[in-house]
PDB file of C-alpha atoms in Angstrom:
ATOM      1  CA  UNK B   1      -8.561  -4.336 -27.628  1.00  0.00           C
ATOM      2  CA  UNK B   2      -7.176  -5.640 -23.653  1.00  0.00           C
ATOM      3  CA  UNK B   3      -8.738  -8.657 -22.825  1.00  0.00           C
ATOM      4  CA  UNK B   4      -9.262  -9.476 -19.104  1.00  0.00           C
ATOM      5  CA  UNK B   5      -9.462 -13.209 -17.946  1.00  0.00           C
ATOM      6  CA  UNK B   6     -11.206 -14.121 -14.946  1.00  0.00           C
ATOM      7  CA  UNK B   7      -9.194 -15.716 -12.343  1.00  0.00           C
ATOM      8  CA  UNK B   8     -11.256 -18.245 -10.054  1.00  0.00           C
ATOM      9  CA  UNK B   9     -11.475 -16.520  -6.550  1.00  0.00           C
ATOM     10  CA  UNK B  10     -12.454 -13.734  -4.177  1.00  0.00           C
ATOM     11  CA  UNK B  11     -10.317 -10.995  -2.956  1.00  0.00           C
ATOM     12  CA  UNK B  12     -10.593  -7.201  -1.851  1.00  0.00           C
ATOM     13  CA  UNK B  13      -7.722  -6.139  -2.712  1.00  0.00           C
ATOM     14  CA  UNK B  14      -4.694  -7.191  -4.788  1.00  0.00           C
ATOM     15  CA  UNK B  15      -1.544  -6.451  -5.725  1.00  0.00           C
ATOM     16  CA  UNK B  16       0.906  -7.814  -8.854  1.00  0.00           C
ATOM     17  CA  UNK B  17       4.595  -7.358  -8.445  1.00  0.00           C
ATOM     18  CA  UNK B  18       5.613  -9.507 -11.381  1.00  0.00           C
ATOM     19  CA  UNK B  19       3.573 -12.526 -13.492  1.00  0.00           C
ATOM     20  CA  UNK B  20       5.056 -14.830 -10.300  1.00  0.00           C
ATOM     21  CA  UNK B  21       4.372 -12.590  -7.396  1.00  0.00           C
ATOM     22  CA  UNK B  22       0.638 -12.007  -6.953  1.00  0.00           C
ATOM     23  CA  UNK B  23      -0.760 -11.746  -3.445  1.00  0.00           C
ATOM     24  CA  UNK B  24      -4.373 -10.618  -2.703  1.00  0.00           C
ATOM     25  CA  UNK B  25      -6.520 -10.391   0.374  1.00  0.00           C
ATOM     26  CA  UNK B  26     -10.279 -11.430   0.881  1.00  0.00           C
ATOM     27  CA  UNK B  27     -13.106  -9.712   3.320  1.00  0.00           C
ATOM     28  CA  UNK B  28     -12.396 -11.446   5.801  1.00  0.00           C
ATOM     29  CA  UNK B  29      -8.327 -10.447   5.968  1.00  0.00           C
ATOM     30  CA  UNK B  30      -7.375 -13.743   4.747  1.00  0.00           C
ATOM     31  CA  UNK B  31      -4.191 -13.490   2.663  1.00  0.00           C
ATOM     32  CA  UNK B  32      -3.732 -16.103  -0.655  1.00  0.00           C
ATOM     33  CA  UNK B  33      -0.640 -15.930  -2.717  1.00  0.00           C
ATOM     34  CA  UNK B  34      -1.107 -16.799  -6.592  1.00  0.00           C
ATOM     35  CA  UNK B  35      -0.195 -20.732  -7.243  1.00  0.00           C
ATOM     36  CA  UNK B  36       1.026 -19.623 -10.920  1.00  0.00           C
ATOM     37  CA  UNK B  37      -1.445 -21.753 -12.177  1.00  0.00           C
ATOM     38  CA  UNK B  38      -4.852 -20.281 -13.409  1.00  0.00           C
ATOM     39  CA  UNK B  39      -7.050 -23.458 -13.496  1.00  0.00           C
ATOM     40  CA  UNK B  40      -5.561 -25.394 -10.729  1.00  0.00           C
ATOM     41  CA  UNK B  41      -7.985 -28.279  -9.911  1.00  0.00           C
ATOM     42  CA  UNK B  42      -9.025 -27.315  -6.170  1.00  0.00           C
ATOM     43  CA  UNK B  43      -7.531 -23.371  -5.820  1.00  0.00           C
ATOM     44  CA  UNK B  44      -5.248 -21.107  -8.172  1.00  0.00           C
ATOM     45  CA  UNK B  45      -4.836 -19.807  -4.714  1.00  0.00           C
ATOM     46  CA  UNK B  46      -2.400 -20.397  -1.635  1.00  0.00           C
ATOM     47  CA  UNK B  47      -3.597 -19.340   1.615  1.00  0.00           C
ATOM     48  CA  UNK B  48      -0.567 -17.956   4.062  1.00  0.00           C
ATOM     49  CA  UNK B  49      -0.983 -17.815   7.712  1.00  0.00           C
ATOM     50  CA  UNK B  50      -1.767 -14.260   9.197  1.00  0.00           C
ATOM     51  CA  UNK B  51      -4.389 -11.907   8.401  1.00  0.00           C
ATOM     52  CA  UNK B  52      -3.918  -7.845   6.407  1.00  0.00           C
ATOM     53  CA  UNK B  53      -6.749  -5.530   4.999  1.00  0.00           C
ATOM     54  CA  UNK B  54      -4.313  -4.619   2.344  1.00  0.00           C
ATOM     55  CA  UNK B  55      -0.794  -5.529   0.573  1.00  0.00           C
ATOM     56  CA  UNK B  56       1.768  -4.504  -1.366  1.00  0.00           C
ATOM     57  CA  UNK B  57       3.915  -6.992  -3.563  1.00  0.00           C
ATOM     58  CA  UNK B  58       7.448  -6.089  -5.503  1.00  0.00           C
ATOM     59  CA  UNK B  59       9.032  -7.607  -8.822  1.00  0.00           C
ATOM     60  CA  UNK B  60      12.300  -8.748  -6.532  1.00  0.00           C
ATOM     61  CA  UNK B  61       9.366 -10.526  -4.283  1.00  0.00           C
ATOM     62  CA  UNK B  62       9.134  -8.594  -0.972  1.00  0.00           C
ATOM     63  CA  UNK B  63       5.581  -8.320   0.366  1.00  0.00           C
ATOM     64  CA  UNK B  64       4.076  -6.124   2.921  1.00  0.00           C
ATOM     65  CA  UNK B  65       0.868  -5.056   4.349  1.00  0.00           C
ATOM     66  CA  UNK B  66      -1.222  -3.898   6.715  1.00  0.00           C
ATOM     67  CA  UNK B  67      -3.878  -5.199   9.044  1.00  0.00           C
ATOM     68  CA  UNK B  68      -7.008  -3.544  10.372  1.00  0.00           C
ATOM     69  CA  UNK B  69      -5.755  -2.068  13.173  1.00  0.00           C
ATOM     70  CA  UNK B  70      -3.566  -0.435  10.827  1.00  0.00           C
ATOM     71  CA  UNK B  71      -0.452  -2.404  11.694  1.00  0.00           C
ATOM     72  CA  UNK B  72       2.256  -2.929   9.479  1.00  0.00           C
ATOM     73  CA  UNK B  73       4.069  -6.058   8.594  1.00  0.00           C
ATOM     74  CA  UNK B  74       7.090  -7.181   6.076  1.00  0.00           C
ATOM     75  CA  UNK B  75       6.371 -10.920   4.730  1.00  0.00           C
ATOM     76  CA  UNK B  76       9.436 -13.049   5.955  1.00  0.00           C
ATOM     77  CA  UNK B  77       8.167 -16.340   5.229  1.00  0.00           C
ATOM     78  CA  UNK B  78      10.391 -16.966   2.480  1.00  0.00           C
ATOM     79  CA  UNK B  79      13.648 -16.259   5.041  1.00  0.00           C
ATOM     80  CA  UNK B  80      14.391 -19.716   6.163  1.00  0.00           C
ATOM     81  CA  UNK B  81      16.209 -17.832   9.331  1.00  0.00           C
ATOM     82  CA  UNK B  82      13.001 -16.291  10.255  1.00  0.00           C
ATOM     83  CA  UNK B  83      10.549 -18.065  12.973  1.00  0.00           C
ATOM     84  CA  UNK B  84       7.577 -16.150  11.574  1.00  0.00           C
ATOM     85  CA  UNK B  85       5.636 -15.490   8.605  1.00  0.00           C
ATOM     86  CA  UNK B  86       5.429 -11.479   9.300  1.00  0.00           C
ATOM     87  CA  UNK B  87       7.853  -8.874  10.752  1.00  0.00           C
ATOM     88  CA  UNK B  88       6.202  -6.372  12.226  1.00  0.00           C
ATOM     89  CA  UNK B  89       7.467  -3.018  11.501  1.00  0.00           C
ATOM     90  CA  UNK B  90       6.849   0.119  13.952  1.00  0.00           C
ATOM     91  CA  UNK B  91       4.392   2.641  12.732  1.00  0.00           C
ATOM     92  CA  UNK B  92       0.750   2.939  11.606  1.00  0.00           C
ATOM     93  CA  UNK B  93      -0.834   3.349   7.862  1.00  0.00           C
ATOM     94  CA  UNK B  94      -4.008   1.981   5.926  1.00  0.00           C
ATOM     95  CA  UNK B  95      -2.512   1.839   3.110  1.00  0.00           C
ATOM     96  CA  UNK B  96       0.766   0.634   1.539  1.00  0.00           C
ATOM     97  CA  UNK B  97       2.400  -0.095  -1.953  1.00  0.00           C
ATOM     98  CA  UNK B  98       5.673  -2.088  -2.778  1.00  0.00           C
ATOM     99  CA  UNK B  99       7.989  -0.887  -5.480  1.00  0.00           C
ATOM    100  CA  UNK B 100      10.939  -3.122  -4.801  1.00  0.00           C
ATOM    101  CA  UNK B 101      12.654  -3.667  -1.600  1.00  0.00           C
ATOM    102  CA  UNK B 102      14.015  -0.144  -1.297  1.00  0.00           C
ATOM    103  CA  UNK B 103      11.297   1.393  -2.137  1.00  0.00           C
ATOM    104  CA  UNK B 104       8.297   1.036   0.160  1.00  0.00           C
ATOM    105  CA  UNK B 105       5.412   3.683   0.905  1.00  0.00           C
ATOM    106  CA  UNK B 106       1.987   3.958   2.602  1.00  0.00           C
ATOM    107  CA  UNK B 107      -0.624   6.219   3.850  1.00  0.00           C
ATOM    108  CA  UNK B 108      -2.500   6.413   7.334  1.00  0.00           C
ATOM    109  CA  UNK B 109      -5.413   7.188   7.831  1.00  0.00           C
ATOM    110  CA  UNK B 110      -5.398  10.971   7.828  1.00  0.00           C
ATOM    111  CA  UNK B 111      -3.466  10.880   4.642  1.00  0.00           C
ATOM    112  CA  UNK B 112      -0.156  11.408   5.776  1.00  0.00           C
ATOM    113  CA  UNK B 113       2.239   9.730   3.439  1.00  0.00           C
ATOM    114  CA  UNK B 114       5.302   7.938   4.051  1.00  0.00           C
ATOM    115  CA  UNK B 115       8.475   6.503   2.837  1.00  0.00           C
ATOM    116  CA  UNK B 116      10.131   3.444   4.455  1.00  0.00           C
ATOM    117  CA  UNK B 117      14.005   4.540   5.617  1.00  0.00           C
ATOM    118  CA  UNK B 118      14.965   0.990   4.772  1.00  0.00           C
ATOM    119  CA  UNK B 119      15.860   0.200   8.512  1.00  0.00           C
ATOM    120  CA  UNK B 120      13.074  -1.871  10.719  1.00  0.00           C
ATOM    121  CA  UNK B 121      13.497  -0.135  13.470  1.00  0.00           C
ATOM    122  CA  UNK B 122      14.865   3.614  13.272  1.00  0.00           C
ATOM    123  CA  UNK B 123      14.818   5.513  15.561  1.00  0.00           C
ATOM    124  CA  UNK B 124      12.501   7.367  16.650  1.00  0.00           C
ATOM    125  CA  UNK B 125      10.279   5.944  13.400  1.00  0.00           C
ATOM    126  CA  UNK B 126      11.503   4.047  10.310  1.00  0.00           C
ATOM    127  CA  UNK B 127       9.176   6.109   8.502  1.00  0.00           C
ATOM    128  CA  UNK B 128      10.170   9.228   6.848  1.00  0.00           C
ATOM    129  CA  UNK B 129       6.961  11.864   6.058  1.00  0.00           C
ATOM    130  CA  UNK B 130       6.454  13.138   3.192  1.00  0.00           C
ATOM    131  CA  UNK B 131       4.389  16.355   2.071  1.00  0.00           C
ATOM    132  CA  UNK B 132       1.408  16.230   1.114  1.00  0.00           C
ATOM    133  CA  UNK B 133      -2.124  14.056   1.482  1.00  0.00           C
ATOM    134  CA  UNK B 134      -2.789  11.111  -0.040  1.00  0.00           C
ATOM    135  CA  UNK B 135      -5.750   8.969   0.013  1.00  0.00           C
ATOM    136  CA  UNK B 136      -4.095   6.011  -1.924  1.00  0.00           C
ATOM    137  CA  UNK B 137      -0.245   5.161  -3.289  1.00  0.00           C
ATOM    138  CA  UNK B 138       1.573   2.994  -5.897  1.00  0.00           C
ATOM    139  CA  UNK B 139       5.003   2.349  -5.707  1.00  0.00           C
ATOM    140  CA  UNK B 140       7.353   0.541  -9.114  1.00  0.00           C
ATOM    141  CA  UNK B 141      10.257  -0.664  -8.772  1.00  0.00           C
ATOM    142  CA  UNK B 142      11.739   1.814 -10.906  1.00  0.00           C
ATOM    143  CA  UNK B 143      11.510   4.558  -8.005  1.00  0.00           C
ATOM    144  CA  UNK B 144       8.325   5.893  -9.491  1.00  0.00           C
ATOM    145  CA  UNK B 145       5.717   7.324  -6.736  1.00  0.00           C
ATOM    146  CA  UNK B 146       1.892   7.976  -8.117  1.00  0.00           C
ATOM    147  CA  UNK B 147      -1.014   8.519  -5.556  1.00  0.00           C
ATOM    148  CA  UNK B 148      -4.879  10.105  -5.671  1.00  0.00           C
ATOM    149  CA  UNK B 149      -6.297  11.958  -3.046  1.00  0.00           C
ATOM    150  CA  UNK B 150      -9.740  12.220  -1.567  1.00  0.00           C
ATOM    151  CA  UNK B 151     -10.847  14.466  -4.532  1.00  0.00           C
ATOM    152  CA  UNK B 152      -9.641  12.044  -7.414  1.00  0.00           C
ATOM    153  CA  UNK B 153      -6.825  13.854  -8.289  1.00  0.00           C
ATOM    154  CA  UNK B 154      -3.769  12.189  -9.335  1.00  0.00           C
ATOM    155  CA  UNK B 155      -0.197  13.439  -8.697  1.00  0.00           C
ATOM    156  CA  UNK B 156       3.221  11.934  -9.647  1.00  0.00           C
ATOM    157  CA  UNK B 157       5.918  11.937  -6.868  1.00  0.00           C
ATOM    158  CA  UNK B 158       8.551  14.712  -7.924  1.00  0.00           C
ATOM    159  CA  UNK B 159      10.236  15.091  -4.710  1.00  0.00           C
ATOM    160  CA  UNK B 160      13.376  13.344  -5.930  1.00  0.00           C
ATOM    161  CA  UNK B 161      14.092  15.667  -8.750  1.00  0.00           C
ATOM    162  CA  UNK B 162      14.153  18.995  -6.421  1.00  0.00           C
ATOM    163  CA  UNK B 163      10.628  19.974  -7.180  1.00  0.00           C
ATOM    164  CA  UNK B 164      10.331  22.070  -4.064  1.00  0.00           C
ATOM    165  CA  UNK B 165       6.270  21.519  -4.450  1.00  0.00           C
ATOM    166  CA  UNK B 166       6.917  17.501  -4.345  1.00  0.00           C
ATOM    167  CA  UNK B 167       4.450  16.657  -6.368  1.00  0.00           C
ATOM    168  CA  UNK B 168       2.917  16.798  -9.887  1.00  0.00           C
ATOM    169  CA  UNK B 169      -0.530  16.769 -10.505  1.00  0.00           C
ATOM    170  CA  UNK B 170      -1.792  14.907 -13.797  1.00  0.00           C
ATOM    171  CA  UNK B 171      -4.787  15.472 -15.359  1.00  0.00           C
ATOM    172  CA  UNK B 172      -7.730  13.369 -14.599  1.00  0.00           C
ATOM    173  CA  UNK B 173      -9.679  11.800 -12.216  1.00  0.00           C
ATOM    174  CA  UNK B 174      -9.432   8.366 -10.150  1.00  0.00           C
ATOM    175  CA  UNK B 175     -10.575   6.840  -7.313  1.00  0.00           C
ATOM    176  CA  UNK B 176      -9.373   3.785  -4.955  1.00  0.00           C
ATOM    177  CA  UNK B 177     -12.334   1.903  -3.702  1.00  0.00           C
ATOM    178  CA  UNK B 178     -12.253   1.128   0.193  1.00  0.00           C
ATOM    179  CA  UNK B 179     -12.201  -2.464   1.306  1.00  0.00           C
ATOM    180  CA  UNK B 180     -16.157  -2.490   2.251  1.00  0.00           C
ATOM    181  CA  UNK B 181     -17.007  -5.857   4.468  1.00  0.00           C
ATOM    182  CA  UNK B 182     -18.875  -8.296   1.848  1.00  0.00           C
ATOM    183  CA  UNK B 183     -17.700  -9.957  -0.489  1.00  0.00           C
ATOM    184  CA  UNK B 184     -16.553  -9.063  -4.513  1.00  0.00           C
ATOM    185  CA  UNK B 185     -15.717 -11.219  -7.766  1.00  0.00           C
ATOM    186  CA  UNK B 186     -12.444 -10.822  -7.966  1.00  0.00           C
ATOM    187  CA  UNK B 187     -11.634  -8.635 -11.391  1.00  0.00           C
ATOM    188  CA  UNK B 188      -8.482  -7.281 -11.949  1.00  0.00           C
ATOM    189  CA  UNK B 189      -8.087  -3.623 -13.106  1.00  0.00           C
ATOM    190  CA  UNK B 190      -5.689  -0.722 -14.330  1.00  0.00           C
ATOM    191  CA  UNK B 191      -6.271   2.485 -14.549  1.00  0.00           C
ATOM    192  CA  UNK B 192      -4.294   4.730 -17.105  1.00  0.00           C
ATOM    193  CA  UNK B 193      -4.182   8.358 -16.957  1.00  0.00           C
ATOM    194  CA  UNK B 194      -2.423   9.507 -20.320  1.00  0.00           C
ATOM    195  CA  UNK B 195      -2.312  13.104 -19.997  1.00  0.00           C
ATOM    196  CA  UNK B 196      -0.126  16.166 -19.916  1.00  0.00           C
ATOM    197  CA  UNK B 197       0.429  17.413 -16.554  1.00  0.00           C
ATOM    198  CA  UNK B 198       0.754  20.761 -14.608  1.00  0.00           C
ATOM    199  CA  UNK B 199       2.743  22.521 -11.500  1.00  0.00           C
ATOM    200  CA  UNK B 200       0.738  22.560  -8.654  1.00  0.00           C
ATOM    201  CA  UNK B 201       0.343  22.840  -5.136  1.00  0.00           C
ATOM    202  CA  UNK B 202       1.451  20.054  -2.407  1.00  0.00           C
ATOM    203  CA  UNK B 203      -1.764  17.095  -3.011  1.00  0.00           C
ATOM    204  CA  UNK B 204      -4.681  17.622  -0.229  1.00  0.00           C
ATOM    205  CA  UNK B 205      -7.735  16.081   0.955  1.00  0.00           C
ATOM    206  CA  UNK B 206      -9.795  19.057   0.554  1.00  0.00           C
ATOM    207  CA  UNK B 207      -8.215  22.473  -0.273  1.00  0.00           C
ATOM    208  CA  UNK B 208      -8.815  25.038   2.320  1.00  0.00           C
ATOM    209  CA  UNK B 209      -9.359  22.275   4.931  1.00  0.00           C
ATOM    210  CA  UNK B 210      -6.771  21.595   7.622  1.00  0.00           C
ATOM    211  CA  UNK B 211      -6.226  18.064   7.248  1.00  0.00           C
ATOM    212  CA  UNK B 212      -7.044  15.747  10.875  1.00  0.00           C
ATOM    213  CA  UNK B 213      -4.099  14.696  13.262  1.00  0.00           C
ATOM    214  CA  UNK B 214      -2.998  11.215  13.860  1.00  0.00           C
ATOM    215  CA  UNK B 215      -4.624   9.369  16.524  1.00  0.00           C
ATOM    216  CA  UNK B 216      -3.066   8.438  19.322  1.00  0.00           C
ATOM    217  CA  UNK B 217      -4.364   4.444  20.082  1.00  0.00           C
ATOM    218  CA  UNK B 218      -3.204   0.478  20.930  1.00  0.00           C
ATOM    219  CA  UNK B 219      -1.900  -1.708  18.371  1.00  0.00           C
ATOM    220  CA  UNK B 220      -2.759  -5.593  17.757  1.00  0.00           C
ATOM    221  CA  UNK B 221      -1.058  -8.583  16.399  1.00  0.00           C
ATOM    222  CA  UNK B 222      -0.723  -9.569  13.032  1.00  0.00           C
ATOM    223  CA  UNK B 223      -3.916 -12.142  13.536  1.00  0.00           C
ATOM    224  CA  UNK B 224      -6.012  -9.922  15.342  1.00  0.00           C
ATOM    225  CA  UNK B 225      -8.067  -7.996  13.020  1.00  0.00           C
ATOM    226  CA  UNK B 226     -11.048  -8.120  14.742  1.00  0.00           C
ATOM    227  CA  UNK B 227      -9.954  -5.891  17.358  1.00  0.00           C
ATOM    228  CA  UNK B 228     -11.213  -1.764  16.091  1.00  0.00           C
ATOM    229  CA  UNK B 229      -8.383  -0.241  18.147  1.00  0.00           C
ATOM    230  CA  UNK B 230      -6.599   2.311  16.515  1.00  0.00           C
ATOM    231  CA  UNK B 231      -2.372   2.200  16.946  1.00  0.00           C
ATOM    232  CA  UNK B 232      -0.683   5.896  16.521  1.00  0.00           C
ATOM    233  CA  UNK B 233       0.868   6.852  13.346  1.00  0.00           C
ATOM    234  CA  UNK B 234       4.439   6.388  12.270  1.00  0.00           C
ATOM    235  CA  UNK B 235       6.592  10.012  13.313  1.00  0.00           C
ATOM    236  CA  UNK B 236       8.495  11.384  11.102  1.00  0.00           C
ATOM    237  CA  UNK B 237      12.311  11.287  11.285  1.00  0.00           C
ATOM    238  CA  UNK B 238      13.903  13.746  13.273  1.00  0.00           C
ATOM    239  CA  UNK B 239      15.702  15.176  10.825  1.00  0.00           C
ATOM    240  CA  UNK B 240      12.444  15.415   8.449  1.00  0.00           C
ATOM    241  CA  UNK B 241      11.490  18.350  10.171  1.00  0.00           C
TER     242      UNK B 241
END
């Protein structure tokens, strides 16, 4: 039977690239990176300048996130060449999930998904959409793409193996929790859906319901989470249409 081990600490939300790359994030947008040691004497934590409502960390050790405002930054602290601790990168989501360095995706807030082109600053977006409406992503390393929509259903990215429909829903029923503002012991989970799946339509938030536009807004820096405006989403390439 899985046995969990409580780690000393208290984050929102987390993510686990390898058993070395653990970054989290607390209530209050504070971001901690994982020492490597579970019982070290004053934290197990290290606290990195800057401040995300969620992240996204890869095996190979890229990190990214995302700030309240819905901002996005790459983590460049490890980049002796680079003057700051966070790139940002054009564009707007809520959400965001690290596979590897290659393979970087996120939501916004109208659940519009998206897949990073690999290049910073693309033009007109370095954000390529994808169909469909997501409500929360994971990305592996592998190339793998799973996400849940607003409903709970789960679907498995397909889009790379000429599945016209994109997507493949799996049986079941999961939910991502939103980051609420107070505070929760920090327990680690994983969800496993084991079950046959079936063709189906392109994921929504609620079938038979036009899904809501991006909104058009002002963006913040990386530190500035405090602020509630809103920054406009990332456009699609071009040649995405």
């Amino acid at each position: 039977m899985p046995e969990w081990k409580q780690i000393r600490g208290n984050l929102t939300a987390i993510s686990a690239g390898s058993r070395t790359n653990v970054w989290g994030v607390n209530a209050a947008g504070n971001i901690y990176k994982f020492s490597g040691y579970d019982d070290l004497g004053t934290s197990p934590w290290i606290q990195i300048p800057g401040s995300l409502s969620d992240i996204g960390a890869a095996a190979d050790g890229t990190v990214w996130g995302v700030n309240a405002a819905g901002n996005i930054y790459r983590y460049a602290g490890d980049q002796e060449e680079s003057a700051d601790q966070w790139v940002q990168i054009p564009g707007n989501l809520t959400r965001i999930a690290v596979g590897s360095r290659t393979n970087v995706w996120g939501v916004n807030e109208a659940g519009d998904i998206y897949k990073f082109s690999g290049y910073d600053f693309l033009t007109p977006s370095p954000w390529i959409k994808i169909p469909g409406n997501l409500s929360d992503i994971g990305a592996a390393a592998d190339g793998s793409v799973w996400g849940v929509n607003r409903n709970g259903n789960i679907y498995r990215y397909t889009g790379d193996q000429h599945n016209k429909n994109h997507w493949f829903e799996i049986s079941g029923n999961l939910t991502a929790s939103r980051r609420e503002p107070h505070r929760f012991p920090l327990k680690t989970l994983r969800h496993l859906a084991a079950t046959t799946g079936r063709p189906c339509a392109l994921p929504s938030a609620r079938p038979g319901v036009a899904e809501p536009q991006e909104r058009p807004g002002s963006s913040s820096g990386p530190v500035n989470t405090l602020a509630r405006a809103s920054a406009e989403g990332p456009d699609h390439r071009a040649d995405s249409q």
